[in-house]
Coordinates of C-alpha atoms in Angstrom, one line a residue:
M158 CA 37.1 -98.6 230.1
T159 CA 37.0 -95.4 232.1
T160 CA 34.8 -95.3 235.2
A161 CA 32.7 -92.5 236.4
S162 CA 35.0 -92.0 239.3
A163 CA 38.0 -91.2 237.0
A164 CA 39.3 -87.7 237.0
L165 CA 37.1 -85.3 235.2
P166 CA 38.5 -83.4 232.2
A167 CA 40.0 -80.0 233.0
E168 CA 37.6 -77.1 232.7
P169 CA 37.0 -74.0 234.7
A170 CA 35.4 -75.1 238.0
S171 CA 33.0 -72.2 237.8
S172 CA 31.4 -73.4 234.6
R173 CA 30.7 -76.9 235.9
P174 CA 27.1 -77.3 237.1
H175 CA 26.1 -78.2 240.6
L176 CA 25.5 -82.0 240.4
D177 CA 25.3 -82.7 244.2
Q178 CA 22.5 -80.4 245.2
K179 CA 19.6 -82.1 246.8
A180 CA 16.0 -81.6 245.6
G181 CA 13.8 -79.4 247.7
L182 CA 11.7 -81.1 250.3
V183 CA 8.3 -80.0 248.9
A184 CA 9.2 -81.0 245.3
S185 CA 10.5 -84.4 246.5
L186 CA 7.3 -85.0 248.6
V187 CA 5.0 -84.1 245.7
F188 CA 6.9 -86.3 243.3
L189 CA 7.1 -89.3 245.7
G190 CA 3.4 -88.7 246.6
L191 CA 2.4 -89.0 243.0
L192 CA 4.5 -92.2 242.7
G193 CA 2.8 -93.6 245.8
V194 CA -0.7 -92.9 244.4
G195 CA 0.4 -94.6 241.2
L196 CA 1.5 -97.8 243.0
L197 CA -1.7 -97.9 245.1
F198 CA -3.8 -97.5 242.0
S199 CA -1.8 -100.3 240.2
G200 CA -2.1 -102.7 243.1
Y201 CA -5.8 -102.0 243.6
S202 CA -6.5 -102.5 239.9
L203 CA -4.6 -105.8 239.7
V204 CA -6.6 -107.2 242.7
T205 CA -9.9 -106.0 241.3
D206 CA -9.2 -107.5 237.8
I207 CA -8.4 -110.9 239.3
A208 CA -11.4 -110.9 241.5
A209 CA -13.7 -109.8 238.7
A210 CA -12.4 -112.5 236.4
G211 CA -13.2 -115.4 238.9
G212 CA -11.3 -118.6 238.9
I213 CA -9.2 -117.8 241.9
A214 CA -6.2 -120.1 242.2
V215 CA -6.3 -122.8 244.9
T216 CA -2.6 -122.2 245.8
W217 CA -0.5 -119.2 246.4
L218 CA 2.2 -120.3 243.8
P219 CA 0.8 -118.4 240.8
Y220 CA 0.6 -115.2 242.9
I221 CA 4.1 -115.6 244.2
L222 CA 5.4 -116.1 240.7
L223 CA 3.3 -113.1 239.6
G224 CA 4.8 -110.9 242.3
V225 CA 8.4 -111.9 241.7
A226 CA 8.1 -111.5 237.9
L227 CA 6.4 -108.1 238.2
L228 CA 9.1 -106.9 240.6
I229 CA 11.8 -108.0 238.2
A230 CA 10.0 -106.4 235.2
L231 CA 9.5 -103.1 237.0
G232 CA 13.1 -103.4 238.2
F233 CA 14.2 -103.4 234.6
E234 CA 12.2 -100.2 234.0
F235 CA 13.6 -98.7 237.1
V236 CA 17.2 -99.3 235.9
N237 CA 16.2 -98.1 232.5
G238 CA 15.0 -94.8 234.1
F239 CA 18.3 -93.8 235.6
H240 CA 20.3 -95.4 232.9
D241 CA 18.7 -93.8 229.8
T242 CA 16.9 -90.7 231.1
A243 CA 20.2 -89.1 232.2
N244 CA 20.8 -88.5 228.5
A245 CA 17.7 -86.3 228.3
V246 CA 18.8 -84.0 231.1
A247 CA 22.5 -83.8 230.4
T248 CA 22.2 -80.9 227.9
V249 CA 20.0 -78.7 230.0
I250 CA 22.2 -79.2 233.0
Y251 CA 25.5 -78.5 231.3
T252 CA 24.1 -75.4 229.5
H253 CA 22.8 -74.2 232.9
S254 CA 19.3 -74.0 231.4
L255 CA 17.8 -75.9 234.5
P256 CA 19.3 -76.8 237.9
A257 CA 20.2 -80.4 238.0
T258 CA 17.7 -81.5 240.6
F259 CA 14.8 -79.6 238.9
A260 CA 15.8 -81.0 235.5
V261 CA 15.7 -84.6 236.9
L262 CA 12.3 -84.1 238.5
W263 CA 11.0 -82.4 235.3
S264 CA 12.3 -85.2 233.1
G265 CA 10.8 -87.9 235.4
T266 CA 7.4 -86.2 235.2
F267 CA 7.4 -86.2 231.4
N268 CA 8.8 -89.8 231.3
F269 CA 5.7 -90.7 233.4
L270 CA 3.3 -88.9 231.0
G271 CA 5.0 -90.4 227.9
V272 CA 4.4 -93.9 229.3
L273 CA 0.7 -93.2 230.0
V274 CA -0.1 -92.1 226.4
S275 CA 2.0 -94.7 224.6
S276 CA 0.3 -96.8 221.9
G277 CA 1.6 -100.3 222.7
A278 CA 3.0 -100.9 219.2
V279 CA 6.6 -101.1 220.4
A280 CA 5.6 -103.5 223.2
F281 CA 4.1 -106.1 220.9
G282 CA 6.8 -105.6 218.3
I283 CA 9.2 -106.7 221.0
I284 CA 7.0 -109.7 222.0
S285 CA 6.9 -110.9 218.4
L286 CA 10.7 -111.6 218.6
L287 CA 10.1 -114.3 221.2
P288 CA 9.9 -118.0 220.3
V289 CA 6.3 -118.9 219.4
E290 CA 6.2 -122.1 221.5
L291 CA 7.2 -120.2 224.6
I292 CA 4.6 -117.5 224.0
L293 CA 1.9 -120.2 223.6
Q294 CA 3.0 -121.8 226.9
V295 CA 4.0 -118.7 228.8
G296 CA 2.5 -120.0 232.0
S297 CA 4.7 -123.1 232.0
S298 CA 8.0 -123.5 233.7
A299 CA 9.8 -122.8 230.4
G300 CA 7.8 -119.6 230.0
F301 CA 8.8 -118.3 233.4
A302 CA 12.4 -119.4 232.7
M303 CA 12.2 -117.2 229.5
V304 CA 10.8 -114.1 231.3
F305 CA 13.2 -114.4 234.3
A306 CA 16.3 -115.0 232.1
L307 CA 15.8 -112.1 229.6
L308 CA 14.9 -109.6 232.3
I309 CA 17.7 -110.5 234.7
A310 CA 20.2 -110.5 231.9
A311 CA 19.1 -107.1 230.8
I312 CA 19.3 -105.7 234.4
V313 CA 22.7 -107.1 235.0
W314 CA 24.2 -105.6 231.8
N315 CA 22.5 -102.3 232.3
L316 CA 23.8 -102.0 235.9
G317 CA 27.3 -103.0 234.7
T318 CA 27.5 -100.3 232.0
W319 CA 25.9 -97.7 234.4
W320 CA 28.6 -98.5 237.0
L321 CA 31.3 -97.8 234.4
G322 CA 29.5 -94.5 233.4
L323 CA 28.8 -95.8 229.8
P324 CA 25.7 -94.7 228.0
A325 CA 24.9 -98.2 226.7
S326 CA 21.5 -99.0 225.2
S327 CA 18.7 -100.6 227.3
S328 CA 17.0 -101.3 223.9
H329 CA 20.0 -103.2 222.6
T330 CA 20.3 -105.1 225.9
L331 CA 16.7 -106.2 225.9
I332 CA 16.7 -107.2 222.2
G333 CA 19.9 -109.2 222.8
S334 CA 18.4 -110.9 225.8
I335 CA 15.3 -111.9 223.8
L336 CA 17.5 -113.3 220.9
G337 CA 19.6 -115.2 223.5
V338 CA 16.5 -116.9 224.9
G339 CA 15.3 -117.8 221.4
L340 CA 18.6 -119.2 220.3
A341 CA 19.0 -121.2 223.5
N342 CA 15.5 -122.6 223.3
A343 CA 16.1 -123.8 219.7
L344 CA 19.4 -125.5 220.5
M345 CA 17.9 -127.1 223.6
H346 CA 15.3 -128.7 221.4
G347 CA 17.8 -130.0 218.9
R348 CA 17.0 -127.5 216.2
D349 CA 19.3 -125.1 214.4
G350 CA 19.9 -122.1 216.7
T351 CA 18.8 -119.7 214.0
S352 CA 15.3 -121.2 213.9
G353 CA 14.5 -119.8 217.4
V354 CA 14.3 -116.2 216.2
D355 CA 12.0 -114.3 213.9
W356 CA 14.8 -112.9 211.8
A357 CA 12.6 -110.7 209.7
Q358 CA 11.4 -108.9 212.8
A359 CA 14.8 -109.0 214.3
T360 CA 16.3 -107.4 211.2
K361 CA 13.7 -104.7 211.2
V362 CA 14.5 -103.9 214.8
G363 CA 18.2 -104.2 214.1
Y364 CA 18.0 -101.6 211.4
S365 CA 16.3 -99.1 213.7
L366 CA 18.9 -99.7 216.4
L367 CA 21.8 -99.4 213.9
L368 CA 20.6 -96.4 211.9
S369 CA 19.3 -94.3 214.8
P370 CA 22.7 -93.4 216.2
L371 CA 23.9 -92.5 212.6
V372 CA 20.8 -90.3 212.3
G373 CA 21.6 -88.7 215.6
F374 CA 25.2 -88.0 214.6
V375 CA 24.7 -86.7 211.1
F376 CA 21.5 -84.7 211.6
S377 CA 22.7 -83.1 214.9
A378 CA 25.8 -81.9 213.1
L379 CA 23.7 -80.6 210.2
V380 CA 21.3 -78.8 212.5
L381 CA 24.3 -77.1 214.2
L382 CA 25.8 -76.0 210.9
V383 CA 22.5 -74.6 209.7
L384 CA 22.1 -72.8 213.0
R385 CA 25.6 -71.3 212.7
A386 CA 24.7 -70.0 209.2
L387 CA 21.4 -68.5 210.1
V388 CA 21.9 -67.3 213.7
R389 CA 25.0 -65.3 214.1
R390 CA 25.2 -65.0 217.8
P391 CA 28.8 -66.0 218.8
E392 CA 27.8 -66.6 222.5
L393 CA 25.7 -69.6 221.4
Y394 CA 28.7 -71.5 220.0
R395 CA 31.0 -70.9 222.9
E396 CA 31.1 -72.7 226.3
P397 CA 29.1 -70.9 229.0
K398 CA 30.9 -68.3 231.1
G399 CA 30.5 -69.4 234.7
R400 CA 27.0 -70.7 235.4
T401 CA 25.1 -68.0 233.4
A402 CA 21.9 -69.2 231.9
P403 CA 21.6 -68.9 228.1
P404 CA 19.4 -66.3 226.3
W405 CA 15.7 -66.8 227.0
W406 CA 14.9 -68.1 223.6
I407 CA 17.7 -70.7 223.4
R408 CA 16.9 -71.7 227.0
G409 CA 13.3 -72.2 225.9
I410 CA 14.4 -74.5 223.1
L411 CA 16.7 -76.5 225.3
V412 CA 14.0 -77.0 228.0
L413 CA 11.4 -77.8 225.3
T414 CA 13.6 -80.4 223.6
C415 CA 14.6 -81.9 227.0
T416 CA 10.9 -82.2 227.7
G417 CA 10.3 -83.8 224.3
V418 CA 13.1 -86.3 224.6
S419 CA 11.9 -87.3 228.1
F420 CA 8.3 -87.7 226.8
A421 CA 9.4 -89.7 223.8
H422 CA 11.7 -91.9 225.9
G423 CA 8.8 -92.7 228.2
S424 CA 6.6 -93.5 225.3
N425 CA 9.1 -95.7 223.5
D426 CA 11.3 -97.3 226.2
G427 CA 8.4 -97.7 228.7
Q428 CA 6.6 -100.0 226.3
K429 CA 9.4 -102.6 226.4
G430 CA 8.5 -103.4 230.0
M431 CA 4.8 -103.3 229.3
G432 CA 4.9 -106.1 226.7
L433 CA 6.8 -108.4 229.1
I434 CA 4.5 -107.6 232.0
M435 CA 1.5 -108.6 229.8
L436 CA 3.3 -111.9 229.1
I437 CA 3.7 -112.4 232.8
L438 CA 0.0 -111.6 233.5
V439 CA -1.1 -114.0 230.7
G440 CA 1.0 -116.7 232.2
T441 CA 0.0 -116.3 235.8
V442 CA -3.6 -115.0 235.8
P443 CA -4.9 -115.9 232.2
T444 CA -8.6 -115.6 233.3
A445 CA -8.1 -111.9 233.8
Y446 CA -5.6 -110.9 231.1
A447 CA -5.4 -113.5 228.3
L448 CA -8.3 -111.8 226.6
N449 CA -9.5 -108.2 226.6
R450 CA -12.5 -108.5 228.9
A451 CA -13.2 -104.8 228.5
M452 CA -14.3 -105.3 224.8
P453 CA -18.0 -104.5 224.8
A454 CA -20.5 -107.3 224.1
S455 CA -22.0 -105.1 221.4
H456 CA -18.8 -105.4 219.4
M457 CA -19.0 -109.2 219.3
T458 CA -21.6 -109.2 216.5
Q459 CA -19.1 -107.5 214.2
F460 CA -16.3 -109.8 215.5
V461 CA -18.3 -112.9 214.6
A462 CA -19.3 -111.5 211.2
V463 CA -15.8 -110.7 210.2
A464 CA -14.7 -114.2 211.3
Q465 CA -17.4 -115.8 209.2
V466 CA -16.7 -113.7 206.1
T467 CA -13.0 -114.4 206.4
R468 CA -13.6 -118.1 206.8
Q469 CA -15.7 -118.2 203.7
A470 CA -13.3 -116.0 201.7
L471 CA -10.6 -118.6 202.3
G472 CA -12.8 -121.2 200.7
A473 CA -16.1 -122.6 202.0
D474 CA -15.5 -126.0 200.4
I475 CA -12.0 -126.6 201.7
P476 CA -11.7 -129.9 203.7
Q477 CA -12.1 -129.7 207.5
V478 CA -9.0 -130.1 209.6
A479 CA -8.9 -131.5 213.1
P480 CA -8.5 -128.5 215.6
A481 CA -5.3 -130.0 217.0
D482 CA -3.8 -130.5 213.6
A483 CA -4.9 -127.0 212.5
R484 CA -3.1 -125.4 215.5
A485 CA 0.0 -127.5 214.9
T486 CA 0.1 -126.5 211.3
L487 CA -0.2 -122.8 212.1
S488 CA 2.3 -123.1 214.9
E489 CA 4.9 -124.7 212.6
Y490 CA 4.3 -122.0 210.0
V491 CA 4.7 -119.2 212.5
R492 CA 7.9 -120.8 213.7
T493 CA 9.5 -121.6 210.3
R494 CA 7.7 -119.4 207.8
Q495 CA 7.6 -122.4 205.5
P496 CA 4.0 -122.8 204.0
N497 CA 2.5 -126.2 203.0
D498 CA -0.7 -127.4 201.4
H499 CA -2.5 -127.6 204.8
L500 CA -1.8 -124.0 205.8
V501 CA -4.9 -122.3 204.2
P502 CA -7.4 -125.0 205.4
A503 CA -5.8 -124.9 208.9
L504 CA -6.1 -121.1 209.0
A505 CA -9.8 -121.3 207.9
Q506 CA -10.5 -123.9 210.5
V507 CA -9.0 -122.0 213.4
I508 CA -10.7 -118.7 212.3
G509 CA -14.0 -120.6 212.2
D510 CA -13.4 -122.1 215.7
I511 CA -12.6 -118.6 217.1
G512 CA -15.7 -117.1 215.7
E513 CA -17.8 -120.0 217.0
Q514 CA -16.4 -119.7 220.5
V515 CA -17.1 -115.9 220.7
K516 CA -20.6 -116.4 219.2
Q517 CA -21.5 -119.1 221.8
N518 CA -20.4 -117.0 224.7
G519 CA -21.5 -113.6 223.6
S520 CA -18.4 -111.7 224.8
L521 CA -14.8 -112.3 225.7
A522 CA -15.6 -111.8 229.3
R523 CA -17.9 -114.9 229.3
V524 CA -15.5 -117.3 227.7
P525 CA -15.2 -120.3 230.1
I526 CA -12.1 -120.3 232.3
E527 CA -10.9 -123.6 230.9
A528 CA -11.2 -122.3 227.3
V529 CA -9.5 -118.9 227.8
G530 CA -6.0 -120.1 227.2
N531 CA -6.9 -122.0 224.0
V532 CA -8.9 -119.1 222.5
R533 CA -6.0 -116.6 223.2
N534 CA -3.4 -119.0 221.6
D535 CA -5.7 -119.5 218.6
M536 CA -6.0 -115.7 218.2
Y537 CA -2.2 -115.3 218.5
L538 CA -1.4 -118.0 216.0
V539 CA -3.9 -116.6 213.4
S540 CA -2.5 -113.0 214.0
E541 CA 1.1 -114.0 213.5
A542 CA 0.3 -116.3 210.5
V543 CA -1.6 -113.5 208.8
R544 CA 1.3 -111.1 209.5
F545 CA 3.7 -113.5 207.7
L546 CA 1.3 -114.3 204.9
D547 CA 0.9 -110.6 204.1
K548 CA 4.5 -110.6 203.0
N549 CA 4.4 -114.1 201.3
T550 CA 2.9 -113.8 197.9
A551 CA 3.8 -117.4 197.1
V552 CA 0.8 -118.7 199.0
S553 CA -2.3 -118.8 196.8
I554 CA -4.8 -116.4 198.5
G555 CA -6.9 -113.9 196.5
A556 CA -6.8 -110.2 197.1
E557 CA -10.2 -110.1 198.6
A558 CA -9.3 -112.9 201.0
R559 CA -6.1 -111.1 202.0
A560 CA -8.1 -108.0 202.8
D561 CA -10.6 -110.0 204.9
L562 CA -7.6 -111.6 206.8
K563 CA -6.2 -108.1 207.6
A564 CA -9.6 -107.0 208.9
F565 CA -9.9 -110.1 211.1
K566 CA -6.3 -109.6 212.3
K567 CA -7.3 -106.2 213.5
E568 CA -10.2 -107.7 215.4
I569 CA -8.2 -110.3 217.2
D570 CA -5.3 -108.0 217.9
S571 CA -7.7 -105.7 219.8
A572 CA -8.8 -108.8 221.8
T573 CA -5.3 -109.9 222.7
K574 CA -2.8 -107.0 222.3
F575 CA -4.0 -104.6 224.9
I576 CA -2.4 -102.9 227.9
P577 CA -4.5 -102.1 231.0
L578 CA -4.1 -98.6 232.3
W579 CA -2.7 -99.8 235.6
V580 CA 0.2 -101.6 233.8
K581 CA 1.1 -98.2 232.1
V582 CA 0.9 -96.5 235.5
A583 CA 3.2 -99.1 237.2
V584 CA 5.8 -98.9 234.4
A585 CA 5.5 -95.1 234.5
V586 CA 6.1 -95.1 238.3
A587 CA 9.2 -97.4 237.9
L588 CA 10.6 -95.3 235.1
G589 CA 9.9 -92.0 236.9
L590 CA 11.4 -93.2 240.2
G591 CA 14.5 -94.5 238.3
T592 CA 15.0 -91.1 236.8
M593 CA 15.6 -89.7 240.3
V594 CA 18.3 -92.2 241.1
G595 CA 21.8 -92.7 239.8
W596 CA 21.5 -90.2 236.9
K597 CA 24.8 -88.5 237.7
R598 CA 27.2 -91.0 236.2
I599 CA 25.7 -90.9 232.7
V600 CA 25.1 -87.2 232.8
V601 CA 28.9 -86.6 233.5
T602 CA 29.9 -88.8 230.6
V603 CA 27.5 -87.1 228.1
G604 CA 28.2 -83.6 229.4
E605 CA 32.0 -83.7 229.9
K606 CA 33.6 -86.7 228.4
I607 CA 32.4 -86.9 224.8
G608 CA 33.9 -83.6 223.5
K609 CA 37.1 -81.9 224.5
T610 CA 35.3 -78.7 225.4
H611 CA 32.3 -77.8 227.5
L612 CA 28.9 -78.3 225.8
T613 CA 27.7 -75.1 224.2
Y614 CA 24.1 -73.9 224.0
A615 CA 23.7 -74.6 220.3
Q616 CA 25.2 -78.0 220.6
G617 CA 22.8 -79.0 223.4
A618 CA 19.8 -77.7 221.4
S619 CA 20.8 -79.4 218.2
A620 CA 21.4 -82.8 219.8
E621 CA 18.2 -82.7 221.8
L622 CA 16.1 -81.5 218.8
V623 CA 17.2 -84.4 216.6
A624 CA 16.9 -87.0 219.5
M625 CA 13.3 -85.8 220.2
A626 CA 12.3 -86.1 216.5
T627 CA 14.0 -89.5 216.0
I628 CA 12.6 -91.2 219.0
G629 CA 9.1 -89.7 218.3
A630 CA 9.2 -91.0 214.7
A631 CA 10.3 -94.5 215.8
D632 CA 7.5 -94.6 218.3
A633 CA 5.0 -93.8 215.6
F634 CA 6.3 -96.7 213.5
G635 CA 6.4 -99.1 216.4
L636 CA 10.2 -99.4 216.4
P637 CA 12.4 -99.6 219.5
V638 CA 15.4 -97.2 219.4
S639 CA 18.0 -96.2 222.0
T640 CA 17.6 -92.8 223.6
T641 CA 21.2 -93.3 224.8
H642 CA 22.7 -93.9 221.4
V643 CA 20.7 -91.2 219.6
L644 CA 21.6 -88.5 222.0
S645 CA 25.2 -89.4 222.8
S646 CA 25.9 -89.7 219.1
G647 CA 24.1 -86.4 218.5
V648 CA 26.4 -84.7 221.1
A649 CA 29.4 -86.3 219.3
G650 CA 28.2 -85.0 215.9
T651 CA 27.8 -81.5 217.2
M652 CA 31.3 -81.6 218.8
L653 CA 32.8 -82.6 215.5
A654 CA 30.8 -79.9 213.5
N655 CA 31.7 -77.2 216.0
G656 CA 35.4 -78.1 215.8
S657 CA 35.5 -78.9 219.5
G658 CA 37.2 -82.2 219.0
L659 CA 36.2 -85.6 220.4
R660 CA 37.6 -87.5 223.4
W661 CA 38.4 -90.6 221.5
S662 CA 38.9 -92.7 224.6
T663 CA 35.2 -92.0 225.5
V664 CA 34.1 -92.6 221.9
R665 CA 36.0 -95.9 221.9
N666 CA 34.3 -97.0 225.1
L667 CA 30.9 -96.0 223.7
L668 CA 31.5 -97.9 220.5
M669 CA 32.7 -100.9 222.6
A670 CA 29.5 -100.8 224.7
W671 CA 27.5 -100.5 221.5
V672 CA 29.3 -103.5 219.8
L673 CA 29.4 -105.7 222.9
T674 CA 25.9 -105.2 224.2
L675 CA 24.1 -107.5 221.8
P676 CA 26.5 -110.5 222.0
A677 CA 27.0 -110.1 225.8
A678 CA 23.2 -110.0 226.4
I679 CA 22.7 -113.0 224.1
V680 CA 25.2 -115.1 225.9
L681 CA 24.0 -114.0 229.4
S682 CA 20.3 -114.5 228.7
G683 CA 20.9 -117.8 226.8
S684 CA 22.9 -119.2 229.7
L685 CA 20.4 -118.0 232.3
Y686 CA 17.5 -119.6 230.3
W687 CA 19.4 -122.9 230.1
L688 CA 20.0 -122.8 233.9
F689 CA 16.4 -121.7 234.8
A690 CA 14.8 -124.2 232.5
R691 CA 16.5 -127.0 234.5
L692 CA 15.9 -125.4 237.9
F693 CA 12.2 -124.9 237.3

């Protein structure tokens, strides 16, 4: 594999952008000041939430574990920032639309904003890939082994590919790490390794990761060809002369699309860290974060009513099931997706228990400390069971009952699948700060080593436009995609469409990184999980 320190391809020295220029003092101070305010806000909010929830731990161990786990999770987002965001700024830098330092600060700002307005759908889509037994016991030693293993494996692989200057995918890396933990956990418990993974969800995620680079390649090439047919301005399709900025309108498009890719990257990739941070919080301080304490007490009447209606829709005369047996039945179904005759009675029993708990306490904030973990786990099991039942028509449930189950799932998801504002701010800070560090290696690869000629204005605009649209659409559907793969494949598509030619050594290295990332992350995280499970 070629490293970033290898000799750069021959091109006129005057056309290569300044990549070593330092950011201005005022701009750096303002950006770092905003990051500092974000960190202070996050720390203050965390302490306030824990204090308000009560049940302060009698030892420092949970808080030590919380601090270490949060540092590792934010470290993953920091590495993600300088690893993936470099793709967003490569086109504006190499077309001289923006100076390198300003482009990086600009991109970091919109990464920050993208994280803040993200929906959370991608975050919990990632979480659903994890083994159900580890999610239910996330505060146990095995739960922490899981979190540490998959995050450290993802960081190690991302740093390795960054050192080689390869635009590998942080999304691929994290998905592979999660699959590795699931496979290792199943094998360690004497089960078939494939039973440790939600393969339906993994396949859905896999399709998005597989197809998004093809979308980037094909549609970027098509956009360029359409542009050539409609806009007959030869200077748009030639490499820049010296460091001259492009025409104002093409420059505007390049800056706009860079902004859009940065915003979409923050919104999509930032959520991956959010979901893991929420798992960490649930495991270490469940009294504050296992249930959404911010849900108003006035909403609880509707919550209880929906629970009762759903319980009755499943069959008011079905036999009662012991709570422990009901939970075990749901847990087994969520893990294997194999229904049995006890599934519907168990589902009705647990739904009834959840409704009764909420009714007795009046709000989620008043659920007793000792019951918080069980209530959350019951909600998680019901939510996942309903998700799988929605696709399983073999289970005998009427249309009205299925509609009631969906309505109740929406209620319990709002109670468990939430992301506090301070978590978004902390992730945004890590991602934004990472944007300012180490971006040069990946920028050089995208800007100089994919094609045989310098990136043209039209190529940059086409690749960025398609990347922005693809990532934004994936975010709307709750699918994780790789900014790296979409944009780098888009640049390759425009090079081919423009007749510029491809540097096949770089393309080969990109394909190798794409092919090797999943198996490498699986092996690395699985091995780390096995080691940490024994150490803890």
